[in-house]
Coordinates of C-alpha atoms in Angstrom, one line a residue:
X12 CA 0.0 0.0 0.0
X13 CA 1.2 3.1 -1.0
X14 CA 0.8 6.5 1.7
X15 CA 0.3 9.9 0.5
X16 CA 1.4 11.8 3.3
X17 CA 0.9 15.0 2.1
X18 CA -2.8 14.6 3.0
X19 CA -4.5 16.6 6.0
X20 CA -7.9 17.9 7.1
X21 CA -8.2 19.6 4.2
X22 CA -9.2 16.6 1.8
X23 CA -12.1 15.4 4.0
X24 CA -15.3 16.0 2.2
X25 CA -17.2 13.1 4.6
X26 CA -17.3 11.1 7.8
X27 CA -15.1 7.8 5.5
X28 CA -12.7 10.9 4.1
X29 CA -11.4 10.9 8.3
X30 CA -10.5 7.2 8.2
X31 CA -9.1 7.3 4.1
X32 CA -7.3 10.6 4.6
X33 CA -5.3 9.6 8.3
X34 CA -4.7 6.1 7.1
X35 CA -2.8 7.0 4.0
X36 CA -1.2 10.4 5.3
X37 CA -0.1 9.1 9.0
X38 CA -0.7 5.4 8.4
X39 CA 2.3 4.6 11.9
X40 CA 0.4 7.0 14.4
X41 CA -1.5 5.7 16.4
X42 CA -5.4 6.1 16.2
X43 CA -7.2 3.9 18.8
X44 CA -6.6 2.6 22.1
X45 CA -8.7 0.4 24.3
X46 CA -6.7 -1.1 27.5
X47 CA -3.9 -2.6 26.3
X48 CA -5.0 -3.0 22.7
X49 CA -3.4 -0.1 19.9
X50 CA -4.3 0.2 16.6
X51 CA -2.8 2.4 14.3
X52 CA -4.6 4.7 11.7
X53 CA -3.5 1.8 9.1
X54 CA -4.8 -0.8 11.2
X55 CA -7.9 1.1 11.2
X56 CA -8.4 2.0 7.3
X57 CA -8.1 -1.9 6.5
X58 CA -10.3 -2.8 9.4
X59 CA -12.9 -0.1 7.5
X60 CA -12.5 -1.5 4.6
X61 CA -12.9 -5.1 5.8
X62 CA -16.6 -4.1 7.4
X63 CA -17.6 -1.9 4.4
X64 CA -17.0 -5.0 2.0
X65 CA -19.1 -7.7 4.5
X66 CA -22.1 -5.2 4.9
X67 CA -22.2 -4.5 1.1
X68 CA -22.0 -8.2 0.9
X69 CA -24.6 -8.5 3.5
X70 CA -26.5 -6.3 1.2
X71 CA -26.4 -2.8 2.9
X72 CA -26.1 -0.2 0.8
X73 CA -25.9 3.5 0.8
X74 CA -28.0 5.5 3.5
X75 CA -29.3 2.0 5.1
X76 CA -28.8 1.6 8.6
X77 CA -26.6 -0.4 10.2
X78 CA -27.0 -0.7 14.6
X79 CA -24.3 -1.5 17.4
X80 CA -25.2 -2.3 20.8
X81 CA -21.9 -2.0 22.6
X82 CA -20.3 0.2 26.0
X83 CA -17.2 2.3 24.7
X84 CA -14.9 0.3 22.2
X85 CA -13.0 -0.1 19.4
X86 CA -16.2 -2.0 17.3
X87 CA -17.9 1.4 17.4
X88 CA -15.6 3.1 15.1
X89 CA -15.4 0.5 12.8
X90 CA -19.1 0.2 12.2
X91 CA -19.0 3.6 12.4
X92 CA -16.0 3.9 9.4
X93 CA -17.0 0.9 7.8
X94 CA -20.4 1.9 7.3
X95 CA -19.5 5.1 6.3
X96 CA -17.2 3.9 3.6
X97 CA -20.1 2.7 1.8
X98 CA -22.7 5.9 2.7
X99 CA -23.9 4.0 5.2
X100 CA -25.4 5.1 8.6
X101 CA -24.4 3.6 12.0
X102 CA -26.9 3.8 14.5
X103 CA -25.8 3.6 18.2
X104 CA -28.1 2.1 20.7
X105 CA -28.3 3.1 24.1
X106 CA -26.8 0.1 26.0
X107 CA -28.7 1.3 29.3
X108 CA -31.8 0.8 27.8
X109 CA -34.4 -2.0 28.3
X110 CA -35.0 -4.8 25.9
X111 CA -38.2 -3.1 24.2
X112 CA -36.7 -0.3 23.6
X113 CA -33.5 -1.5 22.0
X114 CA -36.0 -3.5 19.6
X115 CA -38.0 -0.4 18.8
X116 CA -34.9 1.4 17.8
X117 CA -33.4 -1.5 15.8
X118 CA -37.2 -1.6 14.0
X119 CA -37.5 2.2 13.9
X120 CA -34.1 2.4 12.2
X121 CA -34.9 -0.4 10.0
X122 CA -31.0 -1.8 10.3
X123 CA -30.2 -4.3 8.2
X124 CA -27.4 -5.5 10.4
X125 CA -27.0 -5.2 14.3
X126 CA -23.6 -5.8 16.5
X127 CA -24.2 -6.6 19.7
X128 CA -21.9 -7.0 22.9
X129 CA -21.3 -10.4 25.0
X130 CA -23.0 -8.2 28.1
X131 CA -25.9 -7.8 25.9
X132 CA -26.8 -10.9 24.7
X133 CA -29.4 -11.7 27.0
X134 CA -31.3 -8.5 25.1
X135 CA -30.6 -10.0 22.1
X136 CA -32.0 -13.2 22.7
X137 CA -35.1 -11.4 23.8
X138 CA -35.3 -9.1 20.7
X139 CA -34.2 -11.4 17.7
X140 CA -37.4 -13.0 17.1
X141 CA -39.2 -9.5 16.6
X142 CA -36.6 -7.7 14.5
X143 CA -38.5 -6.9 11.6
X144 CA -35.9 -5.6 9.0
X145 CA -32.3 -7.4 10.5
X146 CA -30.8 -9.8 7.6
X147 CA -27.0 -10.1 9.7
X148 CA -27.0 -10.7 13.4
X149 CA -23.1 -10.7 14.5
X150 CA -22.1 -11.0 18.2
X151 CA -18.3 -9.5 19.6
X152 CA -17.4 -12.4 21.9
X153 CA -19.4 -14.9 20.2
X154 CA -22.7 -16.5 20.5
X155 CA -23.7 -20.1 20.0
X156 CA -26.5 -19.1 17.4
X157 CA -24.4 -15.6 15.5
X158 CA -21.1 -15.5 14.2
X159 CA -18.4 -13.4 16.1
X160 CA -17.6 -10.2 15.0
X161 CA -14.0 -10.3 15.1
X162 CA -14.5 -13.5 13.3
X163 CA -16.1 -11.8 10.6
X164 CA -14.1 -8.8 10.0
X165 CA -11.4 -11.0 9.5
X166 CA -12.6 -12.8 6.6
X167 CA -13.5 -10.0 4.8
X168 CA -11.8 -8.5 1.5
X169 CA -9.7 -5.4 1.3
X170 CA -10.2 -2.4 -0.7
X171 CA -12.0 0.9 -0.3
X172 CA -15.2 0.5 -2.0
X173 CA -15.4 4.1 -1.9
X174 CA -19.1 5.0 -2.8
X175 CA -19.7 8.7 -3.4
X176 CA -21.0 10.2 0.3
X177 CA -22.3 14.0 -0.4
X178 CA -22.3 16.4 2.3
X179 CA -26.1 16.2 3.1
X180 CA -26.1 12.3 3.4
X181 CA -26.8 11.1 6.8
X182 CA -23.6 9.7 8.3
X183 CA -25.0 9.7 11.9
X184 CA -28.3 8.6 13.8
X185 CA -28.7 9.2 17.3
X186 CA -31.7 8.2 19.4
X187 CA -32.9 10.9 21.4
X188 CA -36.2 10.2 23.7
X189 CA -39.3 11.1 23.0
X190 CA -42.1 13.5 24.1
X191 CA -44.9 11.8 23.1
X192 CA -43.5 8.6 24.2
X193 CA -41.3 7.4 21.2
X194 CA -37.4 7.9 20.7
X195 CA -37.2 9.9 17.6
X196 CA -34.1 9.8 15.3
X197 CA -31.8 12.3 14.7
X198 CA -30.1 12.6 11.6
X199 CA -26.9 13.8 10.8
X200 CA -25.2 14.7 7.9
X201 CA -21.9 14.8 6.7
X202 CA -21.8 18.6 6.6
X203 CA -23.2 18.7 9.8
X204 CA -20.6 17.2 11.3
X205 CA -17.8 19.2 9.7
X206 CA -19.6 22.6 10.2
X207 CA -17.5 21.9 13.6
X208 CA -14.5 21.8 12.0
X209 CA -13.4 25.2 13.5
X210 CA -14.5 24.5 16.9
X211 CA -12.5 21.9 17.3
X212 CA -9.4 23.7 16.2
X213 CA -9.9 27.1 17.4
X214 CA -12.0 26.3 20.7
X215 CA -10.7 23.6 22.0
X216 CA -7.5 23.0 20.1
X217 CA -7.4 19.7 19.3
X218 CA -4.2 18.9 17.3
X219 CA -3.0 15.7 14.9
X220 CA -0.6 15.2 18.4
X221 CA -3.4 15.1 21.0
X222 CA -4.3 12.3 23.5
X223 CA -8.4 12.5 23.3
X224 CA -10.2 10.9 26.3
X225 CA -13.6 8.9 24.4
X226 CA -15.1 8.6 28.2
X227 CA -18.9 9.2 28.0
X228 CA -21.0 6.7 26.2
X229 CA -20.1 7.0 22.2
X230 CA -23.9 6.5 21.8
X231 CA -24.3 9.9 22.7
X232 CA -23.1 13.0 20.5
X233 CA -21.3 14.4 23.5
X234 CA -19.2 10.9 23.6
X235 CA -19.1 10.0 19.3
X236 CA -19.2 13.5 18.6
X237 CA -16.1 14.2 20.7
X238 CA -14.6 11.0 19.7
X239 CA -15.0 12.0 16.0
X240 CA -13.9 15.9 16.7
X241 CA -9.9 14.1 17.7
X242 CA -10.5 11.7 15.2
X243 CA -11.1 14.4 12.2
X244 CA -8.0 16.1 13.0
X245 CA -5.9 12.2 13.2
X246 CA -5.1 12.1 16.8
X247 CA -4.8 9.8 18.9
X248 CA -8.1 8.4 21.1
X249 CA -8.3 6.6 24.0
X250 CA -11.6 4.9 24.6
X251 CA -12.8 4.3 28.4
X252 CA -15.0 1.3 28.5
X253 CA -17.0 1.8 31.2
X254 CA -16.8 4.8 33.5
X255 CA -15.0 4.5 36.9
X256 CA -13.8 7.8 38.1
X257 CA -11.1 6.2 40.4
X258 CA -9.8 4.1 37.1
X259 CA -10.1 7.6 34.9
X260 CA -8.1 9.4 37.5
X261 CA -5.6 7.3 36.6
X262 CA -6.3 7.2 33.2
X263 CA -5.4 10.5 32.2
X264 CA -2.2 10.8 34.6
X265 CA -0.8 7.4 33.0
X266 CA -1.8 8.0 29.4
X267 CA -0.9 11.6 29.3
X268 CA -4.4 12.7 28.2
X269 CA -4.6 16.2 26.9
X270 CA -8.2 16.9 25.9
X271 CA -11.5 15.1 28.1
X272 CA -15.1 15.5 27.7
X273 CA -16.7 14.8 30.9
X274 CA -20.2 15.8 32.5
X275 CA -20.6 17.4 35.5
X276 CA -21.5 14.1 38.0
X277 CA -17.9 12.5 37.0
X278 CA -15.8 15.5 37.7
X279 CA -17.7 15.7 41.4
X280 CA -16.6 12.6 41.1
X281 CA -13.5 12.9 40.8
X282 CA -12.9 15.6 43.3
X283 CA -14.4 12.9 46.1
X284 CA -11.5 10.8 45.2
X285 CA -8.9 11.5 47.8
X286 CA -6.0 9.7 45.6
X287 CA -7.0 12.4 43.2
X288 CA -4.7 15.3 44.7
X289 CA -1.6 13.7 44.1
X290 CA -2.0 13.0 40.6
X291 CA -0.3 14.6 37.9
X292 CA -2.8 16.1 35.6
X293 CA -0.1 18.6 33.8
X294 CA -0.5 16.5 30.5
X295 CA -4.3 18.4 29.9
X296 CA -4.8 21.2 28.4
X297 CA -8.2 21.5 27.8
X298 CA -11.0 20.2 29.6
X299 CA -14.5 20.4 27.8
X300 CA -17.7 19.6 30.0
X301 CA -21.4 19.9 29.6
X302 CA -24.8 17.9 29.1
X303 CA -26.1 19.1 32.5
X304 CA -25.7 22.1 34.7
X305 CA -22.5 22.3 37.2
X306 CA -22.5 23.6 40.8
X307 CA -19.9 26.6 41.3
X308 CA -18.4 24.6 43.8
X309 CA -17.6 21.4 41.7
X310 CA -16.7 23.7 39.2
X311 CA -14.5 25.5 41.1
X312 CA -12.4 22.6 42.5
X313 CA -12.1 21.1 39.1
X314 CA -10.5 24.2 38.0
X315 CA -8.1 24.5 40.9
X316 CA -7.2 20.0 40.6
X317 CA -7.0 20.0 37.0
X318 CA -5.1 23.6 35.7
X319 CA -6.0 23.7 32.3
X320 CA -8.1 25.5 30.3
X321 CA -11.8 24.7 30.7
X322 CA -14.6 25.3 28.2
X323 CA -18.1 25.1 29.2
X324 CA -20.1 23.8 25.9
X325 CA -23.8 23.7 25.3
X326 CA -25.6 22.0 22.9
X327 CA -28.2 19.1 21.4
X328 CA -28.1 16.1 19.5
X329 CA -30.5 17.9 17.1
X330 CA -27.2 20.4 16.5
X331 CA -25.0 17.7 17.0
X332 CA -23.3 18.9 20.2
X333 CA -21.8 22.6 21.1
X334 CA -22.5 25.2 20.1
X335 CA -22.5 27.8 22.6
X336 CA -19.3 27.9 24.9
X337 CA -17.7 29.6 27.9
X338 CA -14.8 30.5 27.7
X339 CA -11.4 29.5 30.3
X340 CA -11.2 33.6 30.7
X341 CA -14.3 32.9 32.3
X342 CA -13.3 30.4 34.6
X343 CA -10.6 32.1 36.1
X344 CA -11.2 32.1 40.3
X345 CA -10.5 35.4 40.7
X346 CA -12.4 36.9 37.5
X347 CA -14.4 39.7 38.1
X348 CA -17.1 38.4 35.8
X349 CA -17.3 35.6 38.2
X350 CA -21.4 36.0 37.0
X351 CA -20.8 34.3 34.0
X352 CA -20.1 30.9 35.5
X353 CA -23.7 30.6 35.7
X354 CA -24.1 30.8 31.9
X355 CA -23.6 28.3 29.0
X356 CA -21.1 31.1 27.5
X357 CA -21.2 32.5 23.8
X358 CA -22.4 31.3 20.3
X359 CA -19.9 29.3 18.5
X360 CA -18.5 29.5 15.2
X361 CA -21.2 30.3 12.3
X362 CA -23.6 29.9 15.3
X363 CA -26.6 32.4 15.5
X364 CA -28.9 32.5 18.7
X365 CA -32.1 34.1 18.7
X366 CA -34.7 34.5 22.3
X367 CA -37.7 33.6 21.3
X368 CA -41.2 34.7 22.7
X369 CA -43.6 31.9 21.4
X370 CA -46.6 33.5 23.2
X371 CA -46.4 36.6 20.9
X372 CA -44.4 35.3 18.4
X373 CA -41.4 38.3 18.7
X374 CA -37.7 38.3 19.6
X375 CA -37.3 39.1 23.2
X376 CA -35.0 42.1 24.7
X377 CA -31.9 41.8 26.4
X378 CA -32.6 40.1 29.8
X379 CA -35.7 39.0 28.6
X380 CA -36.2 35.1 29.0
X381 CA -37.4 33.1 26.3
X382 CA -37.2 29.6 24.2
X383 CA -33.7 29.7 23.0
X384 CA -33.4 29.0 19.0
X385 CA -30.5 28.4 17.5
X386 CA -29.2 28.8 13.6
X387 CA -26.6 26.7 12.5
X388 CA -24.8 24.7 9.8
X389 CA -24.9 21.9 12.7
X390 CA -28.6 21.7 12.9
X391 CA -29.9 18.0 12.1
X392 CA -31.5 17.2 9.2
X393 CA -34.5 16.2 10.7
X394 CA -36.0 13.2 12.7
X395 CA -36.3 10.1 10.8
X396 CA -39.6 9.2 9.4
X397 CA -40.9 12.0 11.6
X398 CA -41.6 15.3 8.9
X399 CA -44.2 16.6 11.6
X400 CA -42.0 16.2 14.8
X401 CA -39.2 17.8 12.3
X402 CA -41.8 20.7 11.5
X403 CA -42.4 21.3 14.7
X404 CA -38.6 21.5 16.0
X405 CA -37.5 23.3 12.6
X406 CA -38.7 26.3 11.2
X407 CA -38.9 27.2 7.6
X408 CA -35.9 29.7 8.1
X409 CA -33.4 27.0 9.6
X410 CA -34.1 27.8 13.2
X411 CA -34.2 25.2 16.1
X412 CA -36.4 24.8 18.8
X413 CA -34.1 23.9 21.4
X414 CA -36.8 23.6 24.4
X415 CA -34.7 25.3 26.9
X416 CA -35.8 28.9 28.1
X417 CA -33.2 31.5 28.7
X418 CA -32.0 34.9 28.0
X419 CA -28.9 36.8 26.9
X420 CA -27.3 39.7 28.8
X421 CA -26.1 42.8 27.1
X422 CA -22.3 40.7 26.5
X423 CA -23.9 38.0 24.4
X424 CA -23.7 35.5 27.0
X425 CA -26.6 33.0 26.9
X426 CA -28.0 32.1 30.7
X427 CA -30.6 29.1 31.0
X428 CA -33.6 29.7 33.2
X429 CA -35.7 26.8 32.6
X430 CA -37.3 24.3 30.2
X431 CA -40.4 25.4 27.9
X432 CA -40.5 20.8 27.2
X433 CA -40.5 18.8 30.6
X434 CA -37.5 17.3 29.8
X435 CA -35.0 15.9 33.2
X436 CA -31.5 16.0 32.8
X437 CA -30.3 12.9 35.2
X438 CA -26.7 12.3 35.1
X439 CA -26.3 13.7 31.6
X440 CA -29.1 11.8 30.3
X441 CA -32.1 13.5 28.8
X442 CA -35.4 11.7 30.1
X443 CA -38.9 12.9 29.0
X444 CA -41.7 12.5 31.4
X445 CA -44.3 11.5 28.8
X446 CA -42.2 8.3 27.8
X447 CA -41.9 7.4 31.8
X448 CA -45.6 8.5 32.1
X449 CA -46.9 5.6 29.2
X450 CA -45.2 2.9 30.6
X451 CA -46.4 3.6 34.5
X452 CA -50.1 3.9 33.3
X453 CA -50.0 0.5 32.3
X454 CA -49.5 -0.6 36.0
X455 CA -53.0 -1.9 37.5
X456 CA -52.4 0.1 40.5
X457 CA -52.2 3.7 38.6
X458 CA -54.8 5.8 38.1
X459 CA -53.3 8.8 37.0
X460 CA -49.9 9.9 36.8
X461 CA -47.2 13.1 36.0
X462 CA -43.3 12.6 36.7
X463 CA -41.5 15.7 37.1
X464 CA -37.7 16.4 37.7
X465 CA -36.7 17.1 41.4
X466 CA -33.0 18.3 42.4
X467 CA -30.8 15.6 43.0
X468 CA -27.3 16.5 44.9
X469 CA -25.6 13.4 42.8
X470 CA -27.2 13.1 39.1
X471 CA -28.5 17.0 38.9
X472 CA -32.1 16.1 38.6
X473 CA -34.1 12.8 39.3
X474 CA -37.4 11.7 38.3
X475 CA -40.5 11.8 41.1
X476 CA -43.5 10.0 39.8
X477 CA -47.0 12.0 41.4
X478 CA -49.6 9.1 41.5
X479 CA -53.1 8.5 41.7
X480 CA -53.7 5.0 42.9
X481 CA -56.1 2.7 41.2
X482 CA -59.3 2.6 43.8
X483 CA -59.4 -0.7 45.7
X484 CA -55.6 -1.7 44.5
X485 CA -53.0 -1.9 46.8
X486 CA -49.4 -0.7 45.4
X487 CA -46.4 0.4 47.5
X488 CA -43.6 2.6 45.7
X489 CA -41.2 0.2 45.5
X490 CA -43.4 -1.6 43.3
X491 CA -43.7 1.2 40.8
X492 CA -39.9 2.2 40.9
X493 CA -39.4 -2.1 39.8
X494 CA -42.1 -1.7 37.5
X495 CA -40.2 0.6 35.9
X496 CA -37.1 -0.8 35.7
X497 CA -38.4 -4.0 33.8
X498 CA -39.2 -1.5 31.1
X499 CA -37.2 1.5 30.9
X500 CA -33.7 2.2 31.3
X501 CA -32.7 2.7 34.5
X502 CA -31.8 6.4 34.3
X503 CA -35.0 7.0 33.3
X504 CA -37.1 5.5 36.4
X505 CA -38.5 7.3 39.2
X506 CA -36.6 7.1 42.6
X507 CA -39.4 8.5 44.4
X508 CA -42.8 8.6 44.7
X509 CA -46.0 10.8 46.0
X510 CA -49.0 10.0 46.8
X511 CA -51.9 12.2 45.6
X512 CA -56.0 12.3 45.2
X513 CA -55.9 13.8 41.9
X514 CA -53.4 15.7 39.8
X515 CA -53.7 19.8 39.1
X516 CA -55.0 20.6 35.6
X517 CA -55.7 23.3 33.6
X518 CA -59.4 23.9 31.8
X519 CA -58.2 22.2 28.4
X520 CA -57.2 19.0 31.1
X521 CA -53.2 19.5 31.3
X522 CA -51.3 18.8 33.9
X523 CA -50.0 21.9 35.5
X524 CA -46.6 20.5 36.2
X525 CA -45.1 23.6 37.1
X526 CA -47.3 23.5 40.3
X527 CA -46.0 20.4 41.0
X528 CA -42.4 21.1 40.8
X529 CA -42.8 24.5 42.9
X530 CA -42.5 23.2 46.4
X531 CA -39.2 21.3 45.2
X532 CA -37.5 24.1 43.3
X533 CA -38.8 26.9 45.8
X534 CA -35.6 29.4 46.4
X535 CA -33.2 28.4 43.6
X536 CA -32.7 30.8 41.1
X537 CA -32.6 28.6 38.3
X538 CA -35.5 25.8 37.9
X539 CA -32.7 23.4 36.1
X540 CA -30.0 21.5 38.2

């Protein structure tokens, strides 16, 4: 094989360009490692090319779907690249979810091939009979019934099949939940995904000789999508399975990391961890964090262990991950603007923000809270299959929906206040009350029901399920929260419930949720945690 290695950043054009363009221009550097297994960028292009040739034999073909079920590893990226050689689209499943949701996903995205994890194939077992689109079933560790996936890669031909990819092919589909009940797919595009070219570069500097911590789960943007971001400019990445925050404290002092992505709960805790202070961190130099609110005090003691430049960033799936940051000035101890830690920071690159007043349909003033919308060339495509959900979350002009409420301050900065959707935030993970809601009224013993997000010192917010019980049917609330849990991903479960007589509504029969979050939010200025 023959390496170009005049090649850079500057000839990728799609998500299979990253894996073609660092395999032939900086084939000996390393691009993955997972625990004590390395592969280079070389290693990586033939392993691409071995999975793009079995799923075109398998008979995927461009734009079909093709699912993973897997915790943090090395098989993500090469379904991810594989599939992407071909214009294929990987879909990442949740691994935290229940068995009927992974099947709904897998159905929803009509994959024609699913990988799935020796940890998860007691899902599989459950799902296989009711997959209604799935031709190739391959296990990574092996299953009596499926071939292994290793197995399989292996015995696959070389050569870049290079099918054409253009920019507005979807490359990416994330699952995000749903608020009527459904997870709805998000599609990305190839050109959404490079629109963050500049961030990653000018923001958080990310260089061809970075050590990237993959930590968070790669089936969320702010875990792929930061994966990808090192990846795009050929660095090396270091996946962490499973998170441990004793094991990734030593981690990123043994492997010299330089750039992390972590949510708020992990760096609490990682402060906790007394072993922490005597670490040598002095290898970062930029620490990117987000996907939930921080407290000024974890915040602050992260800043003071870590010393290295820390970047707030805010953003969706639907604009596939940040784009509004706060800046290290703004993170400085003794900063004068010591305000601004309580905001998400300032639009990124070829980011516009408008504050939105949907009541009478106008732009609100400085200081003014509204719904935040946000113009970008990172805004999704649209939700698969769903043109009405897209409608409603995209308006004719480009301009997302976000669902948060907020306002700007005469510098730009962008504050959130609140949530116009009920969405939780627990640990990270977005949870919608309506989904959670569905699944509990199907319990004999409820009569009525509204889950609402609570503070939660640990996870941010937590889900409290308000129930009406079922006249003459006895049910304790440990029976609910189990119920749950047979259903719904963990995360998404109540941990607490109340007992009521009947739920507050409005005239038109809506559950005024607001009154039933009051007494737990009373005295906080913000009604997020």
């Amino acid at each position: 094989m023959v390496y170009d290695l005049t090649m850079s950043t500057a000839t990728i054009s799609s998500i299979g360009d990253i894996v073609r363009t660092h395999g032939a221009g900086r084939p000996q550097h390393t691009c993955l490692i997972e625990g004590t297994r390395e592969l280079t960028w070389a290693e990586m292009y033939e392993n691409s090319q071995r999975v793009a040739n079995g799923l075109a034999a398998a008979g995927v073909k461009a734009e079909d779907r093709v699912a993973l079920l897997d915790m943090n590893g090395i098989p993500h990226f090469e379904v991810c690249f594989g599939a992407a050689l071909i214009n294929a689209v990987s879909v990442d499943v949740n691994w935290r979810l229940a068995a009927p949701e992974v099947e709904y996903i897998v159905n929803n995205a009509e994959a024609k091939v699913l990988v799935v994890a020796q940890e998860f194939v007691a899902i599989l077992d459950a799902i296989a009979p009711n997959l209604t689109h799935t031709k190739l079933i391959l296990v990574i560790g092996g299953h009596g019934q499926y071939e292994d996936w290793n197995a399989w890669v292996a015995r696959q031909s070389l050569g870049d099949p290079r099918v054409p990819s253009a920019p507005n092919d979807v490359a990416f589909q994330l699952y995000s939940s749903g608020t009527t009940g459904l997870p709805k797919g998000v599609m990305l595009s190839n050109a959404n995904f490079l629109a963050i070219g500049p961030m990653i570069e000018e923001i958080w500097e990310i260089t061809p000789d970075s050590m990237n911590l993959a930590a968070m789960p790669l089936f969320h943007i702010g875990g792929g999508g930061w994966a990808m971001a090192g990846m795009y400019q050929g660095c090396t990445t270091v996946i962490f399975r499973v998170l441990d925050p004793v094991a990734l404290v030593n981690l990123i002092s043994d492997r010299r990391i330089t750039h992390a992505f972590l949510v708020p709960a992990v760096l609490a805790f990682m402060n906790m961890i007394p072993e922490t202070a005597t670490k040598d961190f002095s290898s970062l130099k930029v620490m990117a964090y987000g996907a939930s609110p921080i407290s000024e005090d974890v915040l602050t003691k992260s800043v003071a262990l870590l010393k290295c430049k820390f970047w707030q960033a805010y953003g969706l799936t639907e604009t596939t991950g940040a784009v509004i940051n706060l800046p290290p000035s703004d993170h400085e101890l003794d900063s004068p603007n010591k305000h601004r830690l309580r905001s998400c920071g300032l639009p990124g690159p070829g980011v516009e923000i408008r504050i939105h007043d949907n009541d009478n349909n106008r732009d609100c003033e400085t200081g003014e809270v509204g719904e935040i919308w946000i113009r970008t060339e990172q805004n999704m495509l649209g939700y698969w299959k769903r043109p009405d959900e897209t409608a409603k979350a995209i308006d004719a002009d480009g301009w997302f929906k976000s669902g948060d409420a907020g306002y700007v301050d005469a510098d730009g900065y962008v504050y959130i206040h609140d949530r116009v959707k009920d969405m939780i935030v627990s640990g990270g993970e977005n949870v919608y009350p309506a989904e959670v809601e569905n699944v509990l009224m199907s319990h004999p013993g409820i009569a009525d029901v509204a889950v609402i997000g609570i503070p939660h010192e640990k996870w941010g917010e937590t889900a409290l399920a308000v129930v009406v019980k079922t006249p003459g049917v006895e049910v304790t609330e440990d029976e609910i929260i189990e119920f749950s849990r047979e259903r719904l991903a963990r995360f998404k479960c109540p941990t607490q419930v109340q007992w009521t007589d009947v739920l507050p509504r409005n005239p038109s029969g809506k559950v005024l949720k607001k009154d039933l979050r009051e007494p737990y939010w009373v005295g906080r200025e913000r009604r997020v945690n």
